[in-house]
Amino acid sequence: MSKLKSSCKLGILSRPDGSVLFSQDETTVVAGVYGPVESKANKALVEKACVEAHFRPKSGLPGVKDRLNESIIRNVCEAAIATAMYPRTSVVVVIQEMQNNGQLISCALNAACLALLDSGIDMKCMFAAVTCFIHKDESLVFTPPINEDQVKAMFMFVFDSVEKSIIASHTDGSFSVEQYKDALSLCKEECANMFDFFKKSLTIK
Amino acid sequence: MLVFPGDVVKDVKSVKGVTVLGPGVAPDGSTVRVTRAGRLHAKPPNTYWVEHDQKRYVPKRGDLVVGIVVKKSGDLLKIDIGGSEPASLSMLAFEGATKKQKPDLQVGDLVYGRLLNAHKEMEPELVCVDSYFKAGKLGPLSNEGFLVTVSLGLVWRLLEAENPILEAVGKAAPFEIAVGMNGRVWVNGRSVKDVLNVVRCLEVAERHDDRTVLDFCKQLK
């Protein structure tokens, strides 16, 4: 099984507090983080920071699917950021899709993690997302087949860096319990590579 | 030593049960965990912190900052200091100010002040006098000058006592500077050219180490 090729460039945008151009395989996104910034009166929380995520598609206005991505990104980021250290403020994560080759959501999450690390906002842990696919012939792969009809199921897992435990899991398609367990253990192995990649990218900077 | 969020700081020393934790490290039960990616520094006997080149300023009590007046209401000024909310500055917190004689400040003017109070649950409070009601170097900054925004890492470098950058720039032409801990730097000189030279040096310093900046300063005329 071939590993995913990741590459990134930190701090590419001048206005946000943290930014990254991140690509995994053919999938590419740009992520920017602003925070902690003043939050709107109706969104401000007294005891912790409010995390907002914005997902911008390649063209046009965000649709229903982009809203789903936003909510996934928001939930995962909220779990990782030390929100209690910034009461009455907002942390805004903006993701711009550049190219999608199947693993868009895991790519967006990894980019969000790198942008948060770049911004220097306090975090409880890092997180890494991995996507894998089940082929029509029941084989488990990281890179999706060229034809979308060949995909039987898709798994996306997010892990934290401290306990290596699962933070989020999203699935699509039909699969058996065994296949789910196989995919989970496979992604868990791969997430260690992602954390190594994050550390290497930040060291170079 | 490079550390990442979630890492445990090993061999934490304490004096009489006290350990001083700076930015980037937080207690987690009986251990100490890192909360941002960067270089871990330890100052004997018991102080720990993580340095990371940030852009966003989080107000800290006692910091000297350069702020912009954004609102005037009665005796209170609202000052943008780059944090998550504007700081408040009383018109009476200037040297020699009275109810009748207040400093002439308009929206958009710059002030150099000290943070009297910066609790995360409360609005930060600025003053332009010290505890003896003397202004010292604090107070309104002249409109002649030029304001630039730099990263917080560069501010720390400039404010180090033995840092040679500002001295080297001063050899080319005299200038006046107010470095705010919030990443805002106000510069004034005899001519626009002198001011721009300082600004260019700061831009070089943002991306290069001290030695490169010193070489660059020598080329200035």
mmCIF file of C-alpha atoms in Angstrom, chain A residues 1-6 24-27 101-104 106 130-137 139-148 150-155 186-187 190:
data_model
loop_
_atom_site.group_PDB
_atom_site.id
_atom_site.type_symbol
_atom_site.label_atom_id
_atom_site.label_comp_id
_atom_site.label_asym_id
_atom_site.label_seq_id
_atom_site.Cartn_x
_atom_site.Cartn_y
_atom_site.Cartn_z
ATOM 1 C CA MET A 1 0.000 0.000 0.000
ATOM 2 C CA SER A 2 1.398 3.344 -1.030
ATOM 3 C CA LYS A 3 1.623 6.181 1.495
ATOM 4 C CA LEU A 4 0.177 9.604 0.803
ATOM 5 C CA LYS A 5 2.546 12.298 -0.339
ATOM 6 C CA SER A 6 2.054 15.433 1.771
ATOM 7 C CA GLN A 24 -2.052 15.583 0.168
ATOM 8 C CA ASP A 25 -1.691 13.628 -3.029
ATOM 9 C CA GLU A 26 -3.628 15.731 -5.578
ATOM 10 C CA THR A 27 -5.893 17.392 -3.009
ATOM 11 C CA ASN A 101 -9.142 14.352 -5.367
ATOM 12 C CA GLY A 102 -11.397 12.559 -2.867
ATOM 13 C CA GLN A 103 -9.771 13.155 0.537
ATOM 14 C CA LEU A 104 -10.797 16.823 0.772
ATOM 15 C CA SER A 106 -9.054 15.070 5.873
ATOM 16 C CA VAL A 130 -6.611 10.181 7.451
ATOM 17 C CA THR A 131 -9.006 9.045 4.728
ATOM 18 C CA CYS A 132 -9.092 5.569 3.214
ATOM 19 C CA PHE A 133 -11.309 3.925 0.596
ATOM 20 C CA ILE A 134 -12.706 0.474 -0.086
ATOM 21 C CA HIS A 135 -12.424 -0.508 -3.739
ATOM 22 C CA LYS A 136 -15.157 -2.471 -5.589
ATOM 23 C CA ASP A 137 -12.782 -5.475 -5.301
ATOM 24 C CA SER A 139 -9.207 -3.808 -1.253
ATOM 25 C CA LEU A 140 -8.332 -0.995 1.172
ATOM 26 C CA VAL A 141 -6.436 1.984 -0.293
ATOM 27 C CA PHE A 142 -5.411 5.549 0.661
ATOM 28 C CA THR A 143 -5.506 6.983 -2.869
ATOM 29 C CA PRO A 144 -8.980 6.888 -4.398
ATOM 30 C CA PRO A 145 -9.466 5.116 -7.756
ATOM 31 C CA ILE A 146 -9.653 7.339 -10.826
ATOM 32 C CA ASN A 147 -13.286 6.441 -11.385
ATOM 33 C CA GLU A 148 -15.593 7.416 -8.532
ATOM 34 C CA GLN A 150 -15.139 2.105 -8.165
ATOM 35 C CA VAL A 151 -15.403 3.352 -4.554
ATOM 36 C CA LYS A 152 -17.554 1.134 -2.342
ATOM 37 C CA ALA A 153 -16.993 2.979 0.920
ATOM 38 C CA MET A 154 -15.002 5.841 2.389
ATOM 39 C CA PHE A 155 -13.685 6.294 5.944
ATOM 40 C CA LEU A 186 -4.703 1.130 9.049
ATOM 41 C CA CYS A 187 -5.503 4.845 9.503
ATOM 42 C CA GLU A 190 -0.830 6.312 8.984
#
